[in-house]
Coordinates of C-alpha atoms in Angstrom, one line a residue:
M808 CA 65.1 85.5 57.2
A809 CA 64.2 87.6 54.3
A810 CA 65.3 91.3 54.3
Y811 CA 62.8 93.6 52.7
L812 CA 63.5 96.9 51.1
D813 CA 61.4 100.0 51.8
F814 CA 59.4 99.9 48.6
E815 CA 58.6 96.1 49.3
K816 CA 56.4 96.9 52.4
P817 CA 53.1 95.8 50.7
V818 CA 54.6 92.5 49.7
A819 CA 56.2 92.1 53.1
E820 CA 52.9 92.5 54.8
L821 CA 51.2 89.9 52.6
E822 CA 54.0 87.4 52.9
A823 CA 53.8 87.8 56.7
K824 CA 50.2 86.9 56.6
V825 CA 51.1 84.0 54.5
E826 CA 53.5 82.8 57.1
D827 CA 50.9 83.3 59.9
L828 CA 48.4 81.2 58.0
K829 CA 50.9 78.4 57.4
A830 CA 51.8 78.3 61.0
L831 CA 48.1 78.3 61.9
S832 CA 47.4 75.4 59.5
E833 CA 50.1 73.3 61.1
R834 CA 48.3 73.3 64.4
Q835 CA 46.4 70.2 65.2
D836 CA 43.3 72.2 66.2
S837 CA 43.4 74.5 63.1
P838 CA 40.3 74.8 61.0
P839 CA 40.6 73.9 57.3
I840 CA 42.2 77.1 55.7
G841 CA 43.9 75.5 52.6
E842 CA 41.8 77.5 50.2
E843 CA 42.4 80.8 52.0
L844 CA 46.1 80.1 52.1
T845 CA 46.3 79.3 48.4
K846 CA 44.5 82.6 47.5
L847 CA 46.7 84.6 49.8
E848 CA 49.9 83.1 48.3
A849 CA 48.6 83.8 44.8
K850 CA 47.9 87.4 45.9
A851 CA 51.4 87.9 47.3
A852 CA 53.0 86.4 44.3
K853 CA 51.0 88.7 42.0
A854 CA 51.9 91.7 44.1
L855 CA 55.6 90.8 44.0
A856 CA 55.5 90.3 40.1
D857 CA 53.5 93.6 39.6
L858 CA 56.0 95.6 41.7
Y859 CA 59.1 94.2 40.1
S860 CA 57.7 94.7 36.5
S861 CA 57.9 98.5 37.0
L862 CA 60.9 99.3 39.2
T863 CA 62.3 102.8 39.1
P864 CA 66.0 103.3 38.6
W865 CA 66.5 104.1 42.3
Q866 CA 64.5 101.0 43.3
K867 CA 66.8 99.0 41.0
T868 CA 69.7 100.6 42.7
Q869 CA 68.4 99.3 46.0
V870 CA 67.9 95.8 44.6
A871 CA 71.4 95.8 43.2
R872 CA 72.7 96.5 46.7
H873 CA 70.5 94.1 48.5
P874 CA 72.5 92.4 51.3
Q875 CA 71.2 89.0 50.4
R876 CA 72.1 89.3 46.7
P877 CA 74.5 86.7 45.4
H878 CA 78.1 88.0 45.3
C879 CA 81.2 87.1 43.2
L880 CA 82.3 84.2 45.4
D881 CA 78.8 82.7 45.2
F882 CA 78.9 82.7 41.4
I883 CA 82.5 81.2 41.4
R884 CA 81.4 78.5 44.0
E885 CA 78.4 77.5 41.8
L886 CA 79.7 77.9 38.2
I887 CA 83.5 77.1 38.5
E888 CA 85.1 73.8 39.1
D889 CA 88.6 73.4 40.5
F890 CA 88.9 77.1 41.2
T891 CA 92.4 78.0 42.2
P892 CA 92.8 81.5 43.6
L893 CA 95.9 83.5 42.7
A894 CA 97.0 86.2 45.0
G895 CA 99.2 89.3 44.9
D896 CA 100.3 91.9 42.4
R897 CA 104.1 90.8 42.7
S898 CA 104.7 94.4 43.7
F899 CA 103.0 95.5 46.9
A900 CA 100.4 93.2 48.4
D901 CA 97.2 91.1 47.8
D902 CA 93.9 93.0 47.6
E903 CA 91.1 90.7 48.8
A904 CA 88.5 93.0 47.2
M905 CA 89.6 91.6 43.9
I906 CA 89.1 87.9 43.3
A907 CA 91.4 86.2 40.8
G908 CA 92.2 82.8 39.8
L909 CA 91.9 79.9 37.4
G910 CA 89.3 77.2 37.0
R911 CA 87.0 75.3 34.8
F912 CA 83.6 76.7 33.5
R913 CA 81.4 73.9 32.1
G914 CA 84.4 71.9 30.9
Q915 CA 86.5 74.8 29.6
S916 CA 89.5 76.2 31.3
V917 CA 89.1 79.9 32.2
A918 CA 90.7 82.8 34.1
L919 CA 88.4 84.6 36.5
L920 CA 88.3 88.1 37.9
G921 CA 85.6 89.7 40.2
Q922 CA 85.0 92.1 43.0
E923 CA 83.7 90.6 46.2
K924 CA 81.7 92.8 48.6
G925 CA 81.2 90.3 51.4
S926 CA 78.1 89.0 53.0
D927 CA 78.4 89.9 56.7
T928 CA 80.4 92.3 58.7
E929 CA 83.6 90.2 58.9
T930 CA 83.8 89.5 55.3
R931 CA 82.8 93.0 54.2
I932 CA 85.7 94.3 56.1
K933 CA 87.9 91.6 54.9
H934 CA 87.1 92.5 51.2
N935 CA 86.8 96.2 51.8
F936 CA 83.2 96.3 50.7
G937 CA 84.3 95.4 47.1
M938 CA 86.3 98.6 46.7
V939 CA 89.5 97.6 44.9
K940 CA 92.9 99.2 45.6
P941 CA 95.7 99.7 43.0
E942 CA 97.3 96.3 43.9
G943 CA 93.9 94.6 43.0
Y944 CA 93.9 96.1 39.5
R945 CA 97.7 95.2 39.1
K946 CA 96.6 91.7 40.2
A947 CA 94.0 91.7 37.5
V948 CA 96.5 92.8 34.9
R949 CA 98.8 89.9 36.0
I950 CA 96.0 87.4 35.7
M951 CA 94.8 88.8 32.2
E952 CA 98.4 88.6 30.9
L953 CA 98.6 85.0 32.2
A954 CA 95.3 84.1 30.5
D955 CA 96.5 85.6 27.2
R956 CA 99.7 83.6 27.3
F957 CA 97.9 80.4 27.8
G958 CA 94.8 81.0 25.6
L959 CA 92.3 81.1 28.4
P960 CA 89.0 83.1 28.2
V961 CA 88.6 85.7 30.9
L962 CA 85.4 85.9 32.9
S963 CA 84.7 89.0 35.1
F964 CA 82.1 89.3 37.7
V965 CA 81.6 93.0 38.3
D966 CA 80.2 94.2 41.6
T967 CA 81.5 97.4 43.2
A968 CA 80.4 100.8 44.3
G969 CA 83.7 102.1 42.8
A970 CA 87.4 101.8 43.4
F971 CA 88.6 102.5 46.9
P972 CA 89.1 106.4 47.2
G973 CA 91.4 106.5 50.1
V974 CA 94.5 108.6 50.3
E975 CA 96.8 105.4 50.4
A976 CA 95.3 104.2 47.2
E977 CA 95.9 107.6 45.4
E978 CA 99.5 107.5 46.7
R979 CA 100.0 104.1 45.1
G980 CA 98.6 105.2 41.8
Q981 CA 95.0 104.3 41.7
A982 CA 94.1 106.0 38.4
E983 CA 97.2 104.5 36.6
A984 CA 96.3 101.1 37.9
I985 CA 92.7 101.3 36.7
A986 CA 94.0 102.6 33.3
R987 CA 96.5 99.7 33.0
A988 CA 93.8 97.2 33.9
T989 CA 91.4 98.6 31.3
E990 CA 94.2 98.6 28.6
A991 CA 95.0 94.9 29.4
A992 CA 91.4 94.0 29.0
L993 CA 91.1 95.9 25.7
I994 CA 94.2 94.3 24.2
L995 CA 93.6 90.7 25.1
G996 CA 93.9 88.2 22.3
V997 CA 91.4 85.8 24.1
P998 CA 87.7 86.5 24.5
N999 CA 86.6 88.2 27.7
V1000 CA 83.1 88.4 29.1
A1001 CA 82.0 90.6 31.9
V1002 CA 78.8 90.3 33.9
V1003 CA 77.6 93.2 36.0
I1004 CA 76.1 91.1 39.0
G1005 CA 75.3 94.0 41.3
E1006 CA 76.7 97.5 41.1
G1007 CA 79.0 98.5 38.2
G1008 CA 80.5 101.6 39.7
S1009 CA 82.7 104.0 37.7
G1010 CA 86.2 103.1 36.7
G1011 CA 86.3 100.6 39.5
A1012 CA 84.1 98.6 37.4
L1013 CA 85.5 99.4 34.0
G1014 CA 89.0 98.1 35.0
I1015 CA 87.7 94.5 34.5
A1016 CA 84.7 95.2 32.3
A1017 CA 86.2 96.3 29.0
C1018 CA 85.3 93.0 27.4
N1019 CA 84.1 91.5 24.1
V1020 CA 80.8 90.9 25.6
V1021 CA 79.2 92.9 28.6
L1022 CA 76.2 91.5 30.2
M1023 CA 74.1 92.9 33.1
M1024 CA 71.6 91.1 35.4
E1025 CA 68.1 92.5 35.1
H1026 CA 68.2 94.5 38.3
A1027 CA 71.9 95.5 38.3
I1028 CA 73.2 99.0 37.7
Y1029 CA 76.1 100.3 35.7
T1030 CA 77.1 104.0 36.1
V1031 CA 79.9 106.5 35.8
A1032 CA 79.5 107.4 39.4
S1033 CA 77.1 106.3 42.3
P1034 CA 73.8 108.2 42.5
E1035 CA 74.9 109.6 45.8
A1036 CA 78.2 110.9 44.4
S1037 CA 76.5 112.2 41.2
A1038 CA 73.9 114.1 43.4
S1039 CA 76.7 115.6 45.4
I1040 CA 78.4 116.8 42.2
L1041 CA 75.4 118.1 40.4
W1042 CA 73.4 119.6 43.3
R1043 CA 75.7 119.4 46.3
D1044 CA 73.1 117.3 48.0
S1045 CA 73.6 113.6 48.2
Q1046 CA 70.0 113.3 49.4
R1047 CA 68.9 113.8 45.9
A1048 CA 70.4 110.4 44.9
Q1049 CA 67.0 109.3 43.7
D1050 CA 66.8 112.2 41.2
A1051 CA 70.4 111.3 40.0
A1052 CA 69.6 107.6 39.5
T1053 CA 66.6 108.6 37.4
S1054 CA 68.5 111.1 35.2
M1055 CA 71.7 109.0 34.6
K1056 CA 70.1 106.0 32.7
I1057 CA 72.0 103.4 34.8
T1058 CA 69.6 100.5 34.4
A1059 CA 70.3 97.3 32.3
Q1060 CA 67.3 98.2 30.0
D1061 CA 68.5 101.8 29.4
L1062 CA 72.1 100.6 28.8
L1063 CA 71.1 98.0 26.3
K1064 CA 69.1 100.5 24.3
F1065 CA 72.2 102.7 24.1
G1066 CA 74.5 99.9 23.1
I1067 CA 76.7 100.1 26.2
I1068 CA 76.0 96.5 27.1
D1069 CA 75.3 93.4 24.9
G1070 CA 72.6 91.6 26.9
I1071 CA 70.5 91.3 29.9
V1072 CA 70.3 88.2 32.2
P1073 CA 66.8 87.8 33.6
E1074 CA 66.4 87.4 37.3
P1075 CA 63.8 85.4 39.3
V1076 CA 60.7 87.4 40.1
G1077 CA 61.6 89.6 43.2
G1078 CA 65.3 89.8 42.3
A1079 CA 68.3 87.4 42.5
H1080 CA 68.3 87.4 46.3
R1081 CA 65.0 85.5 46.2
D1082 CA 66.4 82.5 44.4
P1083 CA 70.1 82.8 44.1
A1084 CA 70.5 79.3 42.5
A1085 CA 68.3 80.1 39.6
A1086 CA 69.9 83.5 39.1
I1087 CA 73.4 82.1 39.1
A1088 CA 72.4 79.4 36.7
A1089 CA 70.9 82.0 34.3
V1090 CA 74.2 83.8 34.4
G1091 CA 76.1 80.7 33.6
D1092 CA 73.9 80.0 30.6
A1093 CA 74.4 83.5 29.4
I1094 CA 78.2 83.2 29.7
E1095 CA 78.3 80.0 27.9
R1096 CA 76.3 81.5 24.9
A1097 CA 78.7 84.4 24.9
L1098 CA 81.7 82.3 24.8
T1099 CA 80.3 80.1 22.1
Q1100 CA 80.4 83.1 19.7
F1101 CA 84.2 83.1 19.8
G1102 CA 84.8 79.4 19.1
G1103 CA 87.7 79.2 16.5
V1104 CA 88.0 83.1 16.3
S1105 CA 91.7 84.2 16.0
P1106 CA 93.3 86.5 18.5
E1107 CA 93.5 89.3 15.9
K1108 CA 89.8 89.0 15.2
V1109 CA 89.0 88.9 18.9
R1110 CA 90.8 92.2 19.4
S1111 CA 89.3 93.6 16.3
L1112 CA 85.7 92.9 17.5
R1113 CA 86.4 94.3 20.8
E1114 CA 87.7 97.5 19.3
E1115 CA 84.8 97.8 17.0
K1116 CA 82.4 97.4 19.9
F1117 CA 83.9 100.1 22.1
L1118 CA 84.6 102.6 19.2
G1119 CA 81.0 102.2 18.0
I1120 CA 79.4 103.2 21.4
G1121 CA 77.6 106.5 20.8
R1122 CA 78.1 106.4 17.0
R1123 CA 75.3 104.1 16.2
A1124 CA 71.9 105.6 15.2

């Protein structure tokens, strides 16, 4: 069953009428309503396209958080063959919010990292809603070092509201763990590609997103802090999250303009949750194009290109 966001109410009403007409047309005693049904379907499709052509930053935030949006494991399931998960940081524990492993992407061996939010109550609790703890970032460092040793490109699927802020995470060195992961990503001699598939929240995202190529899905967000947290900091009122989202320039379109990201992956009309297969395929194509740029490029050059990319942010006219 489709889950509609608050701002989608006009579309929801039209699509409900379409479903009612379809049910009516299937009855044996139904009058011919094919023409009316076609017109109503076209009207609903146009309303959806018009709505999604001009989403506000806060509306994009809601879409990025949609419960039916494809998550990290969905992308791995569809894009990666022979995925072998690797667990643990060899120091404390395994963090299931951070997915890590090896596999094959369109015939090429790769290392994989990603934050998994979960898709129902059970899996959300299991994966801690995608909020990674220090051991998750240390696991990511271990996988990146493994990839560097064996010459495997690293793919990162970013989807987190932020790193886990609990006391135990701070006690185990959350900030240091994120910094180490960011450093590991920056010094890799193999190309790395990050895709923000939902939320890219603060340092929790950056720990696996300091990459040669950073892509965002069309309705994803990437931000220094969540709109709610930013509103609390700026105005001491989390209810002003919509104002914060508008002011912070968190959309893919804004960030591409500022040179923070390198490309936008288009989503199906109505968001990735309406056609996950098409959305995932589009991400796969974008990753393939990104990796093609680094064919035959030396490790020194890969590092140099990444360094130039990040040092140039904010300095370009």
